[in-house]
Tab-separated table of C-alpha atoms and ligand atoms in Angstrom:
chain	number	residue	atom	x	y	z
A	59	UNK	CA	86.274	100.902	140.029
A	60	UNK	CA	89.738	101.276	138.663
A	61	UNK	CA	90.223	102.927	135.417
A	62	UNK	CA	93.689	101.355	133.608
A	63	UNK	CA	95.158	103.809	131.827
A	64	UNK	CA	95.685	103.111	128.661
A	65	UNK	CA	99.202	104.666	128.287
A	66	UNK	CA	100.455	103.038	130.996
A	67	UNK	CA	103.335	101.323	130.286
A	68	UNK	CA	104.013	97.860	132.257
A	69	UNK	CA	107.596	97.392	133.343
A	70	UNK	CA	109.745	94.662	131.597
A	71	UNK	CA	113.369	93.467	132.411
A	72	UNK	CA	115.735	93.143	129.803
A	73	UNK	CA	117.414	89.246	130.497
A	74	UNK	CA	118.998	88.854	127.214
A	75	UNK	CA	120.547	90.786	124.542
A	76	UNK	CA	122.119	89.511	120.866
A	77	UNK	CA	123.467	91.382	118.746
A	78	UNK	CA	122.311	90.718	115.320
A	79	UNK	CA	124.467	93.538	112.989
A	80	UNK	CA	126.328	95.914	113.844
A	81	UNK	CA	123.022	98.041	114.066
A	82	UNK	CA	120.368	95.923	115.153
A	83	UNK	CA	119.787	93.948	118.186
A	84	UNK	CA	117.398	91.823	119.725
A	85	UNK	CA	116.519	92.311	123.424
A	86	UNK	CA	114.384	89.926	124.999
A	87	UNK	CA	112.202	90.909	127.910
A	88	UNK	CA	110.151	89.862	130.641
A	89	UNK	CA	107.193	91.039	132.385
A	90	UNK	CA	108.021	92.365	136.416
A	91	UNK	CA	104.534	91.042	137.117
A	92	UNK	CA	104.350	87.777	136.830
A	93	UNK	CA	100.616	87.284	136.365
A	94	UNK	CA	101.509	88.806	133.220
A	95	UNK	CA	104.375	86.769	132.117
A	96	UNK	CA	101.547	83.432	131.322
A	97	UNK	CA	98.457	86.087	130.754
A	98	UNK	CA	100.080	88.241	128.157
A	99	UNK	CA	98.979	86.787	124.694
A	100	UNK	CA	99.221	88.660	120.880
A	101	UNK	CA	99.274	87.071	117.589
A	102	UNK	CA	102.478	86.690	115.578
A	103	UNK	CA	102.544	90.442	113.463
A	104	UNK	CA	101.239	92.612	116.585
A	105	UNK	CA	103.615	95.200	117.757
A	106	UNK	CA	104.028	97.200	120.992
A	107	UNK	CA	105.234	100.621	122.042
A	108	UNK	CA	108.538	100.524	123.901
A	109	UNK	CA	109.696	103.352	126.252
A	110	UNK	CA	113.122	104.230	127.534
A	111	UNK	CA	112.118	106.308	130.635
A	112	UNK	CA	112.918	110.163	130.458
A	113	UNK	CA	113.471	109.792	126.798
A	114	UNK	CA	110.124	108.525	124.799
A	115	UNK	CA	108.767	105.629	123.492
A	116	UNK	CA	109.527	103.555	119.767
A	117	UNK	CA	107.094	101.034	118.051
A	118	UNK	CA	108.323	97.685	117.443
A	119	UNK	CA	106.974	94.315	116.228
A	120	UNK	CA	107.122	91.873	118.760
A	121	UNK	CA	109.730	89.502	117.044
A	122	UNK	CA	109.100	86.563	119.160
A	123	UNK	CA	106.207	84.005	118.984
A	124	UNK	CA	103.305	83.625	120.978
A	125	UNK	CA	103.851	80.073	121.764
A	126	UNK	CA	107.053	80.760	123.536
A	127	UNK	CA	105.985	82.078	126.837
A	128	UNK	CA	106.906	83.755	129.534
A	129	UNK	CA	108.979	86.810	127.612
A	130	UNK	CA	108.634	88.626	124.260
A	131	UNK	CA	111.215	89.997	122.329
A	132	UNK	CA	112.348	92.953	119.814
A	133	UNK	CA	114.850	93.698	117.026
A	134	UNK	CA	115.542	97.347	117.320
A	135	UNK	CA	117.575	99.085	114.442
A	136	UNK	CA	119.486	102.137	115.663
A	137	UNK	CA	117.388	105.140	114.153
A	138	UNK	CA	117.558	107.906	116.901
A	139	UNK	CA	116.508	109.035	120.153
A	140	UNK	CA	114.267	106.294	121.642
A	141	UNK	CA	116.921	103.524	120.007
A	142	UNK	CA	120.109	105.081	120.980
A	143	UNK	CA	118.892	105.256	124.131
A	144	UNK	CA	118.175	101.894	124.234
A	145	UNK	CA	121.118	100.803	122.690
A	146	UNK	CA	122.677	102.525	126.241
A	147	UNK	CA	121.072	99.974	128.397
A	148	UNK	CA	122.259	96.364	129.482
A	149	UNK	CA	120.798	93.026	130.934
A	150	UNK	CA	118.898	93.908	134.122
A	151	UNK	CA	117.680	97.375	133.474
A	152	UNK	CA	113.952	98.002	132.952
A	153	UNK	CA	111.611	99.628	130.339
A	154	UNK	CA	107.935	100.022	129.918
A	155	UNK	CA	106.376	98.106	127.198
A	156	UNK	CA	102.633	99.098	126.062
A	157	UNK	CA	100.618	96.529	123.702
A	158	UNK	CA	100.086	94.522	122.118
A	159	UNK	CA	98.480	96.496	119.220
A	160	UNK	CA	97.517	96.132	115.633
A	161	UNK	CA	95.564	93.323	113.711
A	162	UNK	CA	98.284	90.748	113.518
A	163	UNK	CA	99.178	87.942	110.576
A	164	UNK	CA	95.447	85.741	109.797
A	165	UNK	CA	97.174	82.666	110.892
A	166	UNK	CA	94.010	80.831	110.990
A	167	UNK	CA	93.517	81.577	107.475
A	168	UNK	CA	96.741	80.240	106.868
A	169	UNK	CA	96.444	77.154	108.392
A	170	UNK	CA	96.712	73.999	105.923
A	171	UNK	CA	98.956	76.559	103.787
A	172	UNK	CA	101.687	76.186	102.044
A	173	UNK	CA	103.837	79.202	102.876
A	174	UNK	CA	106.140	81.625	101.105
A	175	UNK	CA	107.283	84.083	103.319
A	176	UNK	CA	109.711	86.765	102.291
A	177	UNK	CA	112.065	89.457	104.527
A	178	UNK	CA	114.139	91.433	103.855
A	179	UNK	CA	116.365	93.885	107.113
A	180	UNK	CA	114.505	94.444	110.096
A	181	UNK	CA	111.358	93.283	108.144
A	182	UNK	CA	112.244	89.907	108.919
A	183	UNK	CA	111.119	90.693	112.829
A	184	UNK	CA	107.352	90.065	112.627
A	185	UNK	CA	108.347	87.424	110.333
A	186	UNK	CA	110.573	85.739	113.215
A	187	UNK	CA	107.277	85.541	115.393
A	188	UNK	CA	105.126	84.137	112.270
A	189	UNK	CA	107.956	81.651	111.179
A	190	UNK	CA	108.651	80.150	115.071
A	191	UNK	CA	104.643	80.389	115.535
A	192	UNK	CA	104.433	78.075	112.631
A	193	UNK	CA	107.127	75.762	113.031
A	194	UNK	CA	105.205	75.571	117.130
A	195	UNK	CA	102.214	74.351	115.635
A	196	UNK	CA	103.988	72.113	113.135
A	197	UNK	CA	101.312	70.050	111.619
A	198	UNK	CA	98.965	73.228	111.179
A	199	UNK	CA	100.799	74.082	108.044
A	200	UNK	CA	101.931	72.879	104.736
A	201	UNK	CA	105.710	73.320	103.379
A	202	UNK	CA	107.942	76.591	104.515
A	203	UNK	CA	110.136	78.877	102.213
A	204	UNK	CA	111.736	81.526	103.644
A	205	UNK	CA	113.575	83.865	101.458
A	206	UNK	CA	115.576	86.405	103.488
A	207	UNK	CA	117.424	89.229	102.307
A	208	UNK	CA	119.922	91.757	102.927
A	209	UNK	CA	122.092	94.016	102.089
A	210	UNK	CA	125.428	92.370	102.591
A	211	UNK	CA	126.725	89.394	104.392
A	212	UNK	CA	126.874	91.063	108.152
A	213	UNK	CA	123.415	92.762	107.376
A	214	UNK	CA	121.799	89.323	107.154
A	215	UNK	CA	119.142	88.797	110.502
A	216	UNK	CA	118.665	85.805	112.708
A	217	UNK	CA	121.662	83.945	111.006
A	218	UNK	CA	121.450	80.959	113.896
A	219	UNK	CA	117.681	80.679	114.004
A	220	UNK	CA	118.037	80.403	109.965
A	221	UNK	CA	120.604	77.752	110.410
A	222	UNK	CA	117.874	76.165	112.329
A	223	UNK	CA	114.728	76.766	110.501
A	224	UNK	CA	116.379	75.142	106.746
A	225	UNK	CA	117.187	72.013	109.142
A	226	UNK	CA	113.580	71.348	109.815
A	227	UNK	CA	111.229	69.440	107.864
A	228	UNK	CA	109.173	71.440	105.233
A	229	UNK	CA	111.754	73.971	105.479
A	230	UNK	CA	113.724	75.726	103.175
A	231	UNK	CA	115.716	78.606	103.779
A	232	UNK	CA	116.646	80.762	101.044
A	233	UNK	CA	119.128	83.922	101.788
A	234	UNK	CA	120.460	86.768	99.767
A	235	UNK	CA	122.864	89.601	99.504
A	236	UNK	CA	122.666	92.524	97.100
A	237	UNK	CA	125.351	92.243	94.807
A	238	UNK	CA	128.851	93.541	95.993
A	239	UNK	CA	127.221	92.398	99.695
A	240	UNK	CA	128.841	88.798	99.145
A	241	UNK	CA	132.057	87.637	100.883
A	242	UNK	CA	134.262	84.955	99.284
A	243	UNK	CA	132.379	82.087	101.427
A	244	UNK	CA	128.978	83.037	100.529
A	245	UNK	CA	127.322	80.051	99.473
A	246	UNK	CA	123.585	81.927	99.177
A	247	UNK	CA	122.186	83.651	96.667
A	248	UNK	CA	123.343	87.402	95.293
A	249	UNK	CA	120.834	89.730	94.272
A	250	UNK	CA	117.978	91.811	95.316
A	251	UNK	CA	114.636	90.339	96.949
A	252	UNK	CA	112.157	90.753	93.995
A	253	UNK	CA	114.800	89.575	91.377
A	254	UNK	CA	115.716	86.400	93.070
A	255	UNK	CA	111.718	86.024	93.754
A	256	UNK	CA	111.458	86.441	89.481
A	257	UNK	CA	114.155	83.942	89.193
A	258	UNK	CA	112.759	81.117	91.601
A	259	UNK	CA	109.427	81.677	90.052
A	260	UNK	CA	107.527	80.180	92.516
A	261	UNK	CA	104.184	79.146	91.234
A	262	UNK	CA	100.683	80.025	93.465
A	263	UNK	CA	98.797	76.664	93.833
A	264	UNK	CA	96.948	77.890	97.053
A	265	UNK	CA	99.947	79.321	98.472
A	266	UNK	CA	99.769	82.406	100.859
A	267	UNK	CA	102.617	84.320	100.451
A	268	UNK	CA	103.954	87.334	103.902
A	269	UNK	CA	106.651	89.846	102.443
A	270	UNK	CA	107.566	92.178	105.123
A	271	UNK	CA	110.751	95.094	104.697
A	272	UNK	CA	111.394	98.381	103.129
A	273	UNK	CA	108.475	99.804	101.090
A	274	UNK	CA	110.850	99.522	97.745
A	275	UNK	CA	111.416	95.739	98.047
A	276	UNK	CA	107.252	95.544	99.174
A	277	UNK	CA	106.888	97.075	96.119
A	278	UNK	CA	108.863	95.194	93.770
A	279	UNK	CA	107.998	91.939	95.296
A	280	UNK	CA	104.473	92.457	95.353
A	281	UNK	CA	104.671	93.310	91.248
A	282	UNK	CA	106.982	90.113	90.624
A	283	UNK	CA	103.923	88.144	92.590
A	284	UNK	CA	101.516	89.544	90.208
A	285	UNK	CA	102.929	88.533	87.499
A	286	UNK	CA	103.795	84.869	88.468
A	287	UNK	CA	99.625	84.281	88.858
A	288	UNK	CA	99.266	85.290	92.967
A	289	UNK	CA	96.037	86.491	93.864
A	290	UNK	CA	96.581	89.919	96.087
A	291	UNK	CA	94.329	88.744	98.406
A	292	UNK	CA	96.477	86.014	99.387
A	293	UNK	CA	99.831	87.527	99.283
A	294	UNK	CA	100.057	89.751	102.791
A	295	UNK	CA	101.800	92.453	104.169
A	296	UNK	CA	103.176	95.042	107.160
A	297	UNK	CA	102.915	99.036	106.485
A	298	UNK	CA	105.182	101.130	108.780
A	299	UNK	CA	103.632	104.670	109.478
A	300	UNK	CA	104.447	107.184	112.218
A	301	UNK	CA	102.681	106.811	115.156
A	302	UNK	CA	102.071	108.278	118.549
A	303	UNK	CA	99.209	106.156	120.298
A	304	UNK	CA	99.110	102.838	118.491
A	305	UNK	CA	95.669	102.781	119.838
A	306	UNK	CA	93.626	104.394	116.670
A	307	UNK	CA	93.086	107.629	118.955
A	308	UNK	CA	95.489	110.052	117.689
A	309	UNK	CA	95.225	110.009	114.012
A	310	UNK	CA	98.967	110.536	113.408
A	311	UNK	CA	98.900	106.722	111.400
A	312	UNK	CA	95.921	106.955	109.163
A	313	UNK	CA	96.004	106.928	105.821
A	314	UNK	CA	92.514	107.907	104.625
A	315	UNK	CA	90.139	106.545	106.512
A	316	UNK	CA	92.505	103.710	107.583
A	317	UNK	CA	94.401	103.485	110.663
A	318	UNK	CA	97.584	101.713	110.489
A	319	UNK	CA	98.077	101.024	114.176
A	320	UNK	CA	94.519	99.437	114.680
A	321	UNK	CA	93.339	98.483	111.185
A	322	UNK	CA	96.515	97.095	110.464
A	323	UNK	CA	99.864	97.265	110.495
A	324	UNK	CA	99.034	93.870	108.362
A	325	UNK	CA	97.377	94.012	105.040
A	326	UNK	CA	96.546	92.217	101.869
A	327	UNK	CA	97.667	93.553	98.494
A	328	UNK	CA	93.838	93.342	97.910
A	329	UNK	CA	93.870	95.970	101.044
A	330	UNK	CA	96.862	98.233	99.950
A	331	UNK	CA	95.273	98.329	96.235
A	332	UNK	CA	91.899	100.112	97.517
A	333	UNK	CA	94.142	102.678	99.506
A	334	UNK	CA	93.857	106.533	98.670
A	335	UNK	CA	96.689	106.983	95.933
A	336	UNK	CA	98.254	109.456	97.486
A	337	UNK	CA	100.160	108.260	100.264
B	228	LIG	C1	104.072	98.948	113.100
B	228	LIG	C2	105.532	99.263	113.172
B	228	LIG	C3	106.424	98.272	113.525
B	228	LIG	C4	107.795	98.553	113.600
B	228	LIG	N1	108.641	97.547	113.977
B	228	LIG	C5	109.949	97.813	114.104
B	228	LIG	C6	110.849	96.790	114.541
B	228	LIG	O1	110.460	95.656	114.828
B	228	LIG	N2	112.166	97.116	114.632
B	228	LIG	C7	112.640	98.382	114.317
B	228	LIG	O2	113.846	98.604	114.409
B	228	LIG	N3	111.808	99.354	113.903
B	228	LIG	C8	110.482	99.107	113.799
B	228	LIG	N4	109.633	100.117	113.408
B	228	LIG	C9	110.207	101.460	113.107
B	228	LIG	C10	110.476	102.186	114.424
B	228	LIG	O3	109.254	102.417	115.099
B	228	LIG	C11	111.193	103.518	114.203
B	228	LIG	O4	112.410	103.313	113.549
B	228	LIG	C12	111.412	104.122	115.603
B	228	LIG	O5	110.417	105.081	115.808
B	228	LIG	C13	112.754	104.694	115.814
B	228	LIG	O6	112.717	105.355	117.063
B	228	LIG	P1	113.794	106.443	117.447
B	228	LIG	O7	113.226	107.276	118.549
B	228	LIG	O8	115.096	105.783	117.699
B	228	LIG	O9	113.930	107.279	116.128
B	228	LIG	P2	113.379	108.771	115.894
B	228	LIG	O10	114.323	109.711	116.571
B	228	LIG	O11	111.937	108.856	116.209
B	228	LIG	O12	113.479	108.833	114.321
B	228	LIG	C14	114.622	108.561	113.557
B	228	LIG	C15	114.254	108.790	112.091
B	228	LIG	O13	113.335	107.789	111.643
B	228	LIG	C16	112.134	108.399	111.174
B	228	LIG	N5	111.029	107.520	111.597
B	228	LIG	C17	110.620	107.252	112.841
B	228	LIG	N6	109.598	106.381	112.818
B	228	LIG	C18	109.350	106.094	111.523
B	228	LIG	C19	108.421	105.257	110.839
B	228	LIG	N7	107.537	104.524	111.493
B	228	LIG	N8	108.453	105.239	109.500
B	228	LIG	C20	109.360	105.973	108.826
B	228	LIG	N9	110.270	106.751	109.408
B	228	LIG	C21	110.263	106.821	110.740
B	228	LIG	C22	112.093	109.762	111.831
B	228	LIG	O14	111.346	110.679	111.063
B	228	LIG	C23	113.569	110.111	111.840
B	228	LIG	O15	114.001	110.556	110.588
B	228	LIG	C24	108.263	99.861	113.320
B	228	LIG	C25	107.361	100.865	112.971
B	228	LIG	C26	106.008	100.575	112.910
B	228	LIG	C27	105.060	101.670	112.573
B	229	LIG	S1	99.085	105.929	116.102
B	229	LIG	FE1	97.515	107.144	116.953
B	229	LIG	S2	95.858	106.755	115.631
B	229	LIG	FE2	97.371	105.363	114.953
């Protein structure tokens, strides 16, 4: 019998690249083997490893949704090695992709749900896969607010798919810049994540509520939630950690007895709360 290798790679074709920022682009990708291109299936908040060859492999979210088949995609920010490397390559070339891994976004808990969901930078990629996963399987869920944040104008993510989203029905799209991030036609909003979450004061009535970014705005968003009534265990999250395997094997990930890469990288406030201290 054949024994797959777990950290093998399968080779995927880059057929499409945008440019998102300066500093962060999305590739989109598709399997060379097409039995995988139909049999390759994840939930929205899963993430894969990504290898340039010769140079290493990065861990991203996969930013696209599981109802769009036949390719998967990625928002890389340029960090270092594995990124500028990529950054190097163009439409055609190949890389290895590994995956999918992690726990993934309960979307069958959130069915029915109304949803707040809240990104801010590259935190807005597993967001991206949640949001078009959602807006796939329209009548699954209740009303949409997005609230997505960003430095300054040009740092702002997924500005045409935004466009889109706040046309649909049960949409609304919220965006803002950090103040002094604002151009003269900005019509959004100007201030950081958590204080234009204080200001809009949403209020909890069964919502479930997905913040994804840096760990400060987690943070801060996840206190201004608390405070406005929302239960932790229905307000959800991504942890980032550094990672080798992304299969639970290597233990560079683990906080306590918790792996990142296979328990999560998604988790409840009620989760993150009963966490060692110490990380
Ligand atoms: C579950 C998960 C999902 C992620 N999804 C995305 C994504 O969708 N898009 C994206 O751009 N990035 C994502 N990241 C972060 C990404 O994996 C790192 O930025 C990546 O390793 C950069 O690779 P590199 O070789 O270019 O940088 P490196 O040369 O490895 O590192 C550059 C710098 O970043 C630091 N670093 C590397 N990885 C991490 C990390 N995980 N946490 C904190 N610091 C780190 C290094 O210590 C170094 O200072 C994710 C990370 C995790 C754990
Ligand atoms: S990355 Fe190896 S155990 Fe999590």
């Amino acid at each position: 019998m054949k024994v797959r290798n777990d950290y093998l790679p399968d080779l995927v074709r880059i057929v499409a690249m945008t440019d998102e920022t300066v500093d962060l682009r999305t590739l989109r990708l598709v399997f060379e083997d097409p039995s995988l291109r139909d049999r390759f299936s994840f939930l929205p908040g899963q993430f894969g490893q990504y290898s340039v060859f010769g140079v290493g492999e990065a861990v991203f979210t996969i930013a696209s949704s599981p109802t769009r088949k036949g390719y998967i995609e990625c928002s890389f920010k340029l960090m270092g090695k594995v990124t500028t490397a990529l950054r190097d390559l163009e439409v055609g070339d190949l890389i290895g992709f590994r995956g999918p891994y992690g726990n993934g976004f309960p979307v069958e808990t959130l069915k029915g749900r109304d949803l707040l969901i809240i990104g801010g930078g590259v935190g807005m990629a597993p967001l991206k896969s949640l949001i078009e996963f959602c807006l796939d399987n329209r009548r699954d869920f209740g009303e949409v607010t997005i609230l997505n944040g960003a430095r300054t104008v040009a740092d702002l993510l997924y500005k045409k798919e935004m466009e889109e989203w706040g046309q649909q029905e049960g949409v609304r799209v919220i965006q803002t810049v950090d103040p002094g991030g604002e151009t003269p036609e900005w019509r959004g909003k100007v201030g950081l994540i958590p204080n234009v979450l204080n200001e809009l004061a949403p209020k909890p009535d069964g919502k479930f509520v997905v913040v994804c970014g840096p760990p400060i705005m987690i943070k801060f968003s996840l206190q201004v939630l608390d405070r406005l009534g929302f239960s932790p265990d229905r307000v959800i999250t991504t942890m980032e950690n550094k990672m080798k395997c992304g299969l639970g094997k290597c233990g560079r990930c683990n906080i306590g007895p918790v792996y990142v890469c296979k328990d999560g990288p998604v988790f409840t406030a009620a989760d993150l709360a009963r966490l060692p201290r110490d990380y």
